XYZ file of C-alpha atoms in Angstrom:
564
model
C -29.126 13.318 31.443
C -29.383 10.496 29.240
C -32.483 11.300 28.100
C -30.983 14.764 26.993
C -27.852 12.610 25.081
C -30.266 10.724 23.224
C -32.619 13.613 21.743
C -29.085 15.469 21.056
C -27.917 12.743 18.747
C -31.522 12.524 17.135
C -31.418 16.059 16.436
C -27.413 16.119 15.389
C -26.869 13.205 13.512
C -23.300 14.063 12.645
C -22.523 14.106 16.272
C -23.969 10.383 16.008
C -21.537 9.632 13.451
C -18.419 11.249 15.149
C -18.940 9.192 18.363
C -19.610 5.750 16.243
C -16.103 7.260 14.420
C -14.834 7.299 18.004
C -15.519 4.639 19.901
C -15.126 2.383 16.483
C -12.123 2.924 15.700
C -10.328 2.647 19.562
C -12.988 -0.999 19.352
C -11.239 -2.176 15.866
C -8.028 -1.050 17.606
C -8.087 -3.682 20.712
C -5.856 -6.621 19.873
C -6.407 -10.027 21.406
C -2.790 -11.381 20.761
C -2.270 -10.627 17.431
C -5.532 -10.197 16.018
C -7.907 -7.340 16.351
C -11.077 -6.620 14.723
C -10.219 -3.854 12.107
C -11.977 -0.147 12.396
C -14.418 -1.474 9.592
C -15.459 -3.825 12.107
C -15.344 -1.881 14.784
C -16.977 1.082 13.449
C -20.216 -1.243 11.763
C -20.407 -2.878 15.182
C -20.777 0.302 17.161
C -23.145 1.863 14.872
C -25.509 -0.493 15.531
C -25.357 -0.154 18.862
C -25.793 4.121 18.223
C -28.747 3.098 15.564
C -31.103 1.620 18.508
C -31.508 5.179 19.619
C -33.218 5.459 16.121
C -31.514 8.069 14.584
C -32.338 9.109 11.295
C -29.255 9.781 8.944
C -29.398 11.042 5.172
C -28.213 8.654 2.563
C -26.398 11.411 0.889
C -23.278 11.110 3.630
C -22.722 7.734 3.538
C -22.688 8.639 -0.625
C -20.299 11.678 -0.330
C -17.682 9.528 1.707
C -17.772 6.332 -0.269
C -17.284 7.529 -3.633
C -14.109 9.662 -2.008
C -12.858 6.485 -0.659
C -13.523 4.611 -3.231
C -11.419 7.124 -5.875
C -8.903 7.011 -3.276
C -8.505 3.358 -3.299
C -7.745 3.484 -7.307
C -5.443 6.349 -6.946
C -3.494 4.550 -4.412
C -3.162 1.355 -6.205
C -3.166 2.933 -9.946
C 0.667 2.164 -10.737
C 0.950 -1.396 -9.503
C -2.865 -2.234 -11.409
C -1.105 -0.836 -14.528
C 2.335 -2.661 -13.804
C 0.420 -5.748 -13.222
C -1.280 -6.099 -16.550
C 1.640 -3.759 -18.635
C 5.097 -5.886 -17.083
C 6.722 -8.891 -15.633
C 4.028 -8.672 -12.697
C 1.516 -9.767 -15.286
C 1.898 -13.673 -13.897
C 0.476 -12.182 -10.102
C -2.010 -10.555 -11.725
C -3.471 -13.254 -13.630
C -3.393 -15.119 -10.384
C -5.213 -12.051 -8.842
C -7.879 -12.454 -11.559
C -8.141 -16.124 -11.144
C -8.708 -16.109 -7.408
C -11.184 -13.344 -7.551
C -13.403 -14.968 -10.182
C -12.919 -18.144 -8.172
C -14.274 -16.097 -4.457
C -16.955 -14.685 -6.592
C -17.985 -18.402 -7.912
C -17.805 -20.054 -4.752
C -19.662 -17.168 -2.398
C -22.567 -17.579 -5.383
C -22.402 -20.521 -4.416
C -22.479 -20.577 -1.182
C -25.397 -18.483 -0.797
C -27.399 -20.695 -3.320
C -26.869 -24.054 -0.892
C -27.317 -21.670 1.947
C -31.063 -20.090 0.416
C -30.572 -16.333 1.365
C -32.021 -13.625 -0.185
C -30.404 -10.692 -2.240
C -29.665 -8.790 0.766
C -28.048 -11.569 2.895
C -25.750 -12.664 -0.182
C -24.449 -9.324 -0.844
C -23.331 -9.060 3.203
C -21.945 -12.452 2.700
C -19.798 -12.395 -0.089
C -18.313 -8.384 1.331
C -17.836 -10.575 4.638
C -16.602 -13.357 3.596
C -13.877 -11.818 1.281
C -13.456 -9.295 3.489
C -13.571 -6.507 0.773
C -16.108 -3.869 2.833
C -16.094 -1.554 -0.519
C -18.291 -4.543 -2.216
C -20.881 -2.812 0.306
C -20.997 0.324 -0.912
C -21.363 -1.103 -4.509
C -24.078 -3.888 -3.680
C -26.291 -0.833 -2.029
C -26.450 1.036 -5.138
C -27.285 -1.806 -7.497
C -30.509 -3.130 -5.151
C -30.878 0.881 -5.487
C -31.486 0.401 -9.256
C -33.495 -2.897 -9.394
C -36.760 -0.732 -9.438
C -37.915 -3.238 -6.591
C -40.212 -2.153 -3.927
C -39.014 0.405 -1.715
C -39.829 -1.325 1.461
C -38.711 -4.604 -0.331
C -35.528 -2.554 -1.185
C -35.366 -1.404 2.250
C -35.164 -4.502 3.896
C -32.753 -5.941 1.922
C -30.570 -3.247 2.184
C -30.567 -3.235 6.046
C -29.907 -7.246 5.739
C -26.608 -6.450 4.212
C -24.349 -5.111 7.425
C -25.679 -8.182 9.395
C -24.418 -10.612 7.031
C -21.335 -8.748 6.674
C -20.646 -8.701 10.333
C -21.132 -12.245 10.746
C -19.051 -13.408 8.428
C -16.102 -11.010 8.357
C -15.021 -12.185 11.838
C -14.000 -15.986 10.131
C -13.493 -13.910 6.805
C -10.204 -12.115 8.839
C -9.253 -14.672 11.156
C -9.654 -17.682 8.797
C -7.658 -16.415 6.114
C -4.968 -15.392 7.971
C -4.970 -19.076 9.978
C -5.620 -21.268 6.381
C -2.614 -19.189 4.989
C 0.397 -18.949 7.728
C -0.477 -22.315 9.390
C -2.073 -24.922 6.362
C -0.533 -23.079 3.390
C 3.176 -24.275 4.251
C 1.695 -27.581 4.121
C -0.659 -27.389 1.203
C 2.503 -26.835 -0.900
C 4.893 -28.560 1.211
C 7.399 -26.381 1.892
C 9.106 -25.357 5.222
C 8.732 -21.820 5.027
C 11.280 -20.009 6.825
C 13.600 -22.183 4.711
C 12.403 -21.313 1.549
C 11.978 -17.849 2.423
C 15.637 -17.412 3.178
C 16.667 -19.417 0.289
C 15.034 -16.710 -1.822
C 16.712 -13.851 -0.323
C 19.843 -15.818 -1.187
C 19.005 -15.618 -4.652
C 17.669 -11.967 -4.532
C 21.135 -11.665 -2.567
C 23.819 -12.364 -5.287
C 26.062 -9.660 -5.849
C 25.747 -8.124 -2.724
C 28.874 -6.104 -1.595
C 30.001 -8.005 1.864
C 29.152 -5.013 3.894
C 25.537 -5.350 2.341
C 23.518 -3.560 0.328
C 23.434 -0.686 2.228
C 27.650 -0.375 1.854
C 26.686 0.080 -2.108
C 23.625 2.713 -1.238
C 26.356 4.816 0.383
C 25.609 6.232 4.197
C 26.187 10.052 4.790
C 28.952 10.079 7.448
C 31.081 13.311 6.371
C 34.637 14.089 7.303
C 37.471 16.545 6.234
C 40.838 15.531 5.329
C 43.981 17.826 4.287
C 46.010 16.359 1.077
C 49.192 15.890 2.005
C 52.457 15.846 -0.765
C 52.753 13.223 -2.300
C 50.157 11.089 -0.741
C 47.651 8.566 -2.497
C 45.422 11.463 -3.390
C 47.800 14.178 -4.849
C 47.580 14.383 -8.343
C 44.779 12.182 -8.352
C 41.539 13.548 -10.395
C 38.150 13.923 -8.291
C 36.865 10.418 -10.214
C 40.126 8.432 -9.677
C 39.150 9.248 -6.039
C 35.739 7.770 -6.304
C 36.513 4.777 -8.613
C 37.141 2.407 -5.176
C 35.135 -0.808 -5.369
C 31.196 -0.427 -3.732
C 32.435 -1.366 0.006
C 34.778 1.196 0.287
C 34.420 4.125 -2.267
C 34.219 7.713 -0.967
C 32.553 10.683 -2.214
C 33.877 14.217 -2.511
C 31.707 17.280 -1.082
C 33.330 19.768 -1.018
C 36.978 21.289 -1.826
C 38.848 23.933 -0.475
C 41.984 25.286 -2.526
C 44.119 28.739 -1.232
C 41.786 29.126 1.517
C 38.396 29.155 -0.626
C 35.749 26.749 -1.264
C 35.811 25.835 -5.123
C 33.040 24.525 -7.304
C 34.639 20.922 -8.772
C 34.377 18.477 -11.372
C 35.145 14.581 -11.921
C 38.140 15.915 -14.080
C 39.446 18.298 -11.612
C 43.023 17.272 -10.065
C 43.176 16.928 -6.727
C 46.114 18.852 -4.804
C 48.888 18.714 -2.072
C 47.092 21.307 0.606
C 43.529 21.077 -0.407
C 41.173 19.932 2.428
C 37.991 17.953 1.331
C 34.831 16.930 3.067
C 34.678 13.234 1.905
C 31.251 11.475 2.451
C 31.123 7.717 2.660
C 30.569 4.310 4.838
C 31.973 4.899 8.223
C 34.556 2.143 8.610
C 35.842 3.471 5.118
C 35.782 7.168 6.854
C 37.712 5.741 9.675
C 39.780 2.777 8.152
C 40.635 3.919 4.574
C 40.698 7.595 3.884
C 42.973 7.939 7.728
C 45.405 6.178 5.415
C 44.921 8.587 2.324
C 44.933 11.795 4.342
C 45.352 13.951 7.395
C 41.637 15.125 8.710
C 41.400 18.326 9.811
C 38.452 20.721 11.739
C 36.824 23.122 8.870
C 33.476 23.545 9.604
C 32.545 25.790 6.921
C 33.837 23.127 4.662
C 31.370 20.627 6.318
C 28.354 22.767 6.502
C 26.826 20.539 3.666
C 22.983 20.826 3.627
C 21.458 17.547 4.351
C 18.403 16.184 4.468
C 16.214 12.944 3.921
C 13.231 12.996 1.799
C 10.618 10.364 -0.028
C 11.344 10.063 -3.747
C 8.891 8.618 -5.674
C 10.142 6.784 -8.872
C 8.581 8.013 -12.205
C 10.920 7.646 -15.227
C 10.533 4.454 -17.134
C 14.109 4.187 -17.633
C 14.678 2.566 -14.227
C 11.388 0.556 -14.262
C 12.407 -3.024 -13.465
C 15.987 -2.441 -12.554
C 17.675 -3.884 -9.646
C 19.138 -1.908 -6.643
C 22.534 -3.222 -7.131
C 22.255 -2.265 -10.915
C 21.055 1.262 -9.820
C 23.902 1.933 -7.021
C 26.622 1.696 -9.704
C 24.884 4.661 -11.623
C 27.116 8.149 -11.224
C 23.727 9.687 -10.383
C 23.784 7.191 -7.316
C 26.817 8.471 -5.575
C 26.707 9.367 -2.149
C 23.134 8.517 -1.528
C 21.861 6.095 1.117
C 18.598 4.195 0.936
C 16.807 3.636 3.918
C 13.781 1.613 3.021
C 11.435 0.916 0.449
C 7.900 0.784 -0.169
C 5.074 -0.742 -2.556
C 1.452 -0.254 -3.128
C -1.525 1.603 -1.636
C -0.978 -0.497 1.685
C 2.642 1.177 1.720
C 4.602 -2.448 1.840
C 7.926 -2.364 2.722
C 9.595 -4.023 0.383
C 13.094 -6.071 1.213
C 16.477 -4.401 0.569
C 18.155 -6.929 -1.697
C 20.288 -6.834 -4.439
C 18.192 -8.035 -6.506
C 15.081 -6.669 -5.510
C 13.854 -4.403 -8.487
C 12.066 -0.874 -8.696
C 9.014 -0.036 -10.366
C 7.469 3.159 -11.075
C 5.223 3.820 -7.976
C 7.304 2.710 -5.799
C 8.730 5.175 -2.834
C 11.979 5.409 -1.903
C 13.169 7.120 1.672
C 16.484 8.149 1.189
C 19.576 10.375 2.741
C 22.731 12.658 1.356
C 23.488 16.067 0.535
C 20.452 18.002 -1.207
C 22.243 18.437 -4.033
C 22.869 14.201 -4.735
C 19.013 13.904 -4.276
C 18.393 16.728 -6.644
C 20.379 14.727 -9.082
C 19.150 10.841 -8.294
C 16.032 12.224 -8.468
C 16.115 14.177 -11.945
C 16.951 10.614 -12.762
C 14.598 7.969 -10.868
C 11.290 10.518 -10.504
C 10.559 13.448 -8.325
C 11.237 14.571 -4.387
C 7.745 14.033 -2.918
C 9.064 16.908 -0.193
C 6.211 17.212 2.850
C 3.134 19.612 1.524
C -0.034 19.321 3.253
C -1.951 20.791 -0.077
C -4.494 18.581 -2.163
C -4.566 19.914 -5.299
C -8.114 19.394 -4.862
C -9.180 20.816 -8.643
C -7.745 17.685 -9.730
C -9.533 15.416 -7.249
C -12.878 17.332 -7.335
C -12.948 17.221 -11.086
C -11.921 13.360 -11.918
C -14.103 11.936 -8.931
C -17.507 14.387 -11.326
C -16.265 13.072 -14.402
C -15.666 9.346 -13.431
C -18.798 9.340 -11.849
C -21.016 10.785 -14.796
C -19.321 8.283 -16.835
C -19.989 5.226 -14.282
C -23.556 6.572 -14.502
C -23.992 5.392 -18.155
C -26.566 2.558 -18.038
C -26.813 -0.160 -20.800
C -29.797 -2.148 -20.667
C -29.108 -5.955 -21.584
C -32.015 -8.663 -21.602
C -33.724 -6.286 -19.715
C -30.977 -5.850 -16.600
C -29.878 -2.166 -16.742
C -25.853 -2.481 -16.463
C -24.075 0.380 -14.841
C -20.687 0.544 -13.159
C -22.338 3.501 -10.960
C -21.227 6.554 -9.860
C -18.753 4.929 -7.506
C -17.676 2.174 -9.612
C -17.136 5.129 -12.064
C -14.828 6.937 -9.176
C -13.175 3.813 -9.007
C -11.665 3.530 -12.341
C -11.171 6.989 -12.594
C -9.271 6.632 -9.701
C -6.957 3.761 -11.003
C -5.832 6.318 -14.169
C -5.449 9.024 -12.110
C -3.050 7.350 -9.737
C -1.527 5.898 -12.473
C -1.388 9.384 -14.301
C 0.549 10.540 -11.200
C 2.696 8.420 -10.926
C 4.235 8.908 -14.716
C 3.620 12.617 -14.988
C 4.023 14.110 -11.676
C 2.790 17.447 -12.022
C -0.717 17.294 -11.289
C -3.048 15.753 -9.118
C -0.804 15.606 -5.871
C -2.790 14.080 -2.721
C -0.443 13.741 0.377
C -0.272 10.963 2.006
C -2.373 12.137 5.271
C -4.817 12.838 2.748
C -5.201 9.520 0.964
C -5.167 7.726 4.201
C -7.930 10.390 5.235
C -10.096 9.942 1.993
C -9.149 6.009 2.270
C -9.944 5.111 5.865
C -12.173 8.113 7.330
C -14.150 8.039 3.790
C -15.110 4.148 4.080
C -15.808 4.332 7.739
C -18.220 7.048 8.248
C -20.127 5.095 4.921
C -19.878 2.012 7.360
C -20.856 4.336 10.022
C -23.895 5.369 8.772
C -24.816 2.161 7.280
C -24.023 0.820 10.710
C -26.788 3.428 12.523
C -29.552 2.825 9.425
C -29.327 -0.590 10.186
C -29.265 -0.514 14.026
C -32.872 -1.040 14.530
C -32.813 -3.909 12.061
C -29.910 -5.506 12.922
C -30.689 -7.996 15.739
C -33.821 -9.480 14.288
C -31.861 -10.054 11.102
C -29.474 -12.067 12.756
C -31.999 -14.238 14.722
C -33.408 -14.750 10.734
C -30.174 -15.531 9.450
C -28.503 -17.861 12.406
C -25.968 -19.826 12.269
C -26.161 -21.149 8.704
C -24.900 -17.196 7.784
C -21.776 -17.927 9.732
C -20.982 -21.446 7.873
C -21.687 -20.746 4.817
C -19.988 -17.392 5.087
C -16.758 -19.324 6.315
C -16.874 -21.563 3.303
C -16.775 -19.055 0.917
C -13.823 -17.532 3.196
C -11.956 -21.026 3.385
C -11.961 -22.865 0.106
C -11.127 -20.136 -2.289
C -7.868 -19.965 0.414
C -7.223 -23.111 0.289
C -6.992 -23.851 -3.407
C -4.956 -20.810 -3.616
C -1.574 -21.799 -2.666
C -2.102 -24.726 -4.746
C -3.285 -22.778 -8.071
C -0.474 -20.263 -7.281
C 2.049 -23.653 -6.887
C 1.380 -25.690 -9.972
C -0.502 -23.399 -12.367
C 0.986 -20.211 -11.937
C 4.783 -21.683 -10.879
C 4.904 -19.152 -8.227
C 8.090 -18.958 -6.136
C 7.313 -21.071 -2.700
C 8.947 -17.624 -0.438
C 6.071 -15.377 -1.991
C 3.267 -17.962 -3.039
C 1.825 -16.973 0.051
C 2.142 -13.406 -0.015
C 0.465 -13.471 -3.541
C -2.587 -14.738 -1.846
C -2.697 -12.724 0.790
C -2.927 -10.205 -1.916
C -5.586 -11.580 -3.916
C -7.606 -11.589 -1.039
C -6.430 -7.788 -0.267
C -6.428 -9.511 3.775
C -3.109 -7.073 5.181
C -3.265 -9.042 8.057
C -3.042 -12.724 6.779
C -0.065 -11.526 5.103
C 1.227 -10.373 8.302
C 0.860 -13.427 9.645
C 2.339 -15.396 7.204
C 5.643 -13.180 7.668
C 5.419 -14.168 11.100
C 5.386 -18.017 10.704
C 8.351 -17.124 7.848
C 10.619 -15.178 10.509
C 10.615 -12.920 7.024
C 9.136 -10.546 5.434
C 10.106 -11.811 1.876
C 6.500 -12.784 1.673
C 5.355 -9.179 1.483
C 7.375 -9.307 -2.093
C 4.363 -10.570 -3.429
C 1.595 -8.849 -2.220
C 1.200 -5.646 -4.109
C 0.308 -6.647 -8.018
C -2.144 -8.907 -6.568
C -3.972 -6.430 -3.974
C -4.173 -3.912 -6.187
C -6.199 -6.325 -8.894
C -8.306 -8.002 -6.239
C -8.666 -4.216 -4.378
C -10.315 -3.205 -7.443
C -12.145 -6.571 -8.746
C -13.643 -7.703 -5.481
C -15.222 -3.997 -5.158
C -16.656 -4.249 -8.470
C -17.940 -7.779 -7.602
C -20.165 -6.113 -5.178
C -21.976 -5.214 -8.248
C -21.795 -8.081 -10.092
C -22.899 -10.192 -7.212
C -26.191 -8.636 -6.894
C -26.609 -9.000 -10.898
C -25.880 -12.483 -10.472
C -28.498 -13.106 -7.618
C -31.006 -10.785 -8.970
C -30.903 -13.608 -12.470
């Protein structure tokens, strides 16, 4: 029987790659407290194990799925790379810049003192800065060296063993060095300073909150009585109540018909409204103001929540509390917020501004979204179609155009066909996000391209390798792992600093920045955790999506470097 399994897999490959898919990703899944190993992990661990059955798989997979996750990984973080550099993120992404030149100088480093080979340093430094796209990159550049092919060869299978020896500190260490020494590297006590900051992004805050000036959709109907507080009263008087307690009109019934309205239109004795608004206004205020009645017909309002994904630079940089006083505003609640490829959710303040990019989840009648969002960007309403002309065409042309080589002293520079699909990616997400007619990719889809396109890559680099893999690491030993966890631990720990004194970072997100230039999710989560907050996560996004899209490309340079 197992005999049988083994010749199937030899003679299906792709059924070698599904089950390393498998059993890799349920691996990476396994927490031990609050840190697991990451599908990457997972997925490069168990096809290793699958690749000492010696199963031959063609390069041209693992190519297919990493140039589709690497154009996905540009599209998704397009609009915040371009806010970045273009607004008032520009300070985070200078830091971005700083601390990825800095990981790139210190891993050359690193693997100088430490004496490895080509191979071995392009593992480490994708390890150690846990960015497993610098793989993908690294691969293809050794491909292009004109070196030997079984020289080639053996430095390419060096490259996963490296990798998996030093991502484990790479994770772990960065999320430790951050959430537990980063407090007091810049000597702050975190939780403190964390809600000292969402005092300031607090100020003006109605006192039921935010969420009292991003109105909630409870709906009611109320008769006008003579000469109550409402008769004579035009439609805007009615809505001109201060942010904790205004109501919205829905609807309006007059002589036993439901009439079309405007702000100008007088309200009369006898009409019956459905009023929308916060429900302790519902119940407190308008019980004062009117009689409510049962009309169903008049409360048969089509509702709905959606995604809306802001667009128009108009509202670029404005705050939520500036936005909720806007007429286009009214009677529209705003459940949560998020940022950036890694889909952040970002803190409902009153201060806390909006960017193009960013996606808002929001409630009310359909025809209050229609209108906030002819104003803030378009209703990104659930489609399950790629327009996959768009994606097909931009990941050809970026990577014909990566494919350009420019010989200098001698060292043929290309960005590659991925690198290519990379930057193509970042102005195509960006693209979408201004002009959002074209080029839709659901979000099911990115994550699919994202996650499922760098994993069977890892996959099969995993089951090339397999063979390989433990005689590498007796070659390598234990200097691999310490040198890898330098070049994880001292860009990290002049980070905080850098961000503190050079870059005058706010002490609530300092933290979060880093996290961000080192694209590490989880050290960020962590650091929320020690904060009790997650006002940390405000300044993750500008710098992931630099260092998302530097650290891959230092894959490249990294092998240009060593190769000199």
């Amino acid at each position: 029987m197992a005999e049988w399994i083994v010749t199937t897999l030899r003679q299906h490959a792709e059924l070698a790659i599904f089950l390393t898919l498998g059993v890799g990703y349920w691996i990476g899944g396994l927490k031990f407290k609050n840190f697991s190993l990451g599908a990457v992990t997972g997925v490069l661990l168990t096809g290793v194990l699958v690749g000492q059955l010696d199963i031959a798989v063609s390069d041209n997979v693992k190519s297919v799925f990493f140039i589709l996750f690497l154009f996905a990984i540009g599209y998704g973080v397009g609009p915040q790379f371009v806010r970045g550099l273009a607004s008032d993120g520009g300070p985070q992404a200078l830091f971005a810049v700083v601390i990825c030149l800095l990981c790139l100088g210190v891993t050359f480093a690193a693997i100088k003192l430490g004496g490895f080979d080509l191979g071995f340093g392009a593992g480490l430094f994708a390890g150690a800065q846990t960015i497993s796209a610098a793989i993908g990159l690294s691969t293809d550049a050794i491909g292009k060296l004109g070196l030997p092919p079984d020289k080639a060869g053996a430095m390419l299978k060096e490259i996963p063993v490296a990798y998996a020896v030093c991502y484990f500190f790479g994770t772990l260490g960065t999320g430790w060095i951050l959430a537990f020494l980063g407090p007091k590297l810049i000597g702050v006590d975190l939780p403190q300073a964390c809600k000292d900051y969402e005092a300031k992004m607090s100020a003006g805050t109605p006192s039921g909150g935010i969420h009292t000036a991003w109105h909630s959709i409870d709906v009611r109907a109320f008769r006008i009585e003579k000469g109550a507080a409402l008769d004579g009263k035009t439609v805007a008087e009615a809505e001109s109540g201060p942010p904790q307690s205004r109501i919205y009109l829905e609807r309006l019934r007059r002589d036993g018909r439901i009439m079309d309205f405007a702000p100008e239109t007088v309200l009369q004795a006898g009409d019956a409204v459905a009023v929308s608004g916060h429900h302790e206004t519902l119940a407190g205020t308008m019980e004062k103001l009117a009689v409510e009645v049962e009309d169903r017909e008049l409360l048969s309002i089509p509702m709905e929540s959606l995604d809306l994904v802001v667009t128009k630079k108009s509202v670029n940089g404005r705050t939520l509390l500036d936005l909720s006083k806007e007429p286009f505003a009214r009677g529209v609640f705003l459940k949560k917020l998020t940022r950036g490829a890694a889909g952040v959710s970002i803190p409902l303040l009153a201060q806390t501004k909006i960017y193009r990019g960013d996606i808002l989840r929001i409630s009310g009648a359909t025809g209050h979204l229609d209108r906030l969002a002819a104003n803030l960007g378009y209703e990104d309403r659930p489609s399950n179609l790629t327009d996959m002309v768009f994606v097909g065409l931009a990941i050809a042309l970026g990577g014909i155009l990566g494919s350009v080589t420019v010989p200098v002293s001698g060292i043929p520079l290309t960005l590659s066909s991925s690198g290519g699909a990379l930057i193509l990616g970042l102005v195509a997400g960006w693209l979408r996000s201004v002009h959002p007619t074209f080029g839709r990719i659901p979000a099911p889809s990115l994550w699919f391209m994202n996650s499922v396109g760098l994993n069977t890559f890892i996959a099969v680099v995993g089951i090339s390798s397999g063979p390989e893999f433990i005689s590498g690491l007796k070659v390598a030993g234990w200097g691999l792992f310490f040198w890898g966890a330098a070049a994880t631990a001292v860009p990290m720990l002049m980070a905080p600093l850098i961000a503190k004194h050079v870059f005058k970072i706010d002490p609530a997100i300092n933290l979060g920045c880093c996290g961000g230039a080192r694209t590490s999710t989880a050290s960020v989560g962590m650091v929320a955790d020690a904060a009790k907050s997650n006002i940390p996560m405000l300044g993750y996004t500008v710098p992931y999506a630099v260092s998302n899209t530097l650290l891959t490309m230092w894959g490249l340079v990294i092998v240009l470097l060593l190769r000199g």
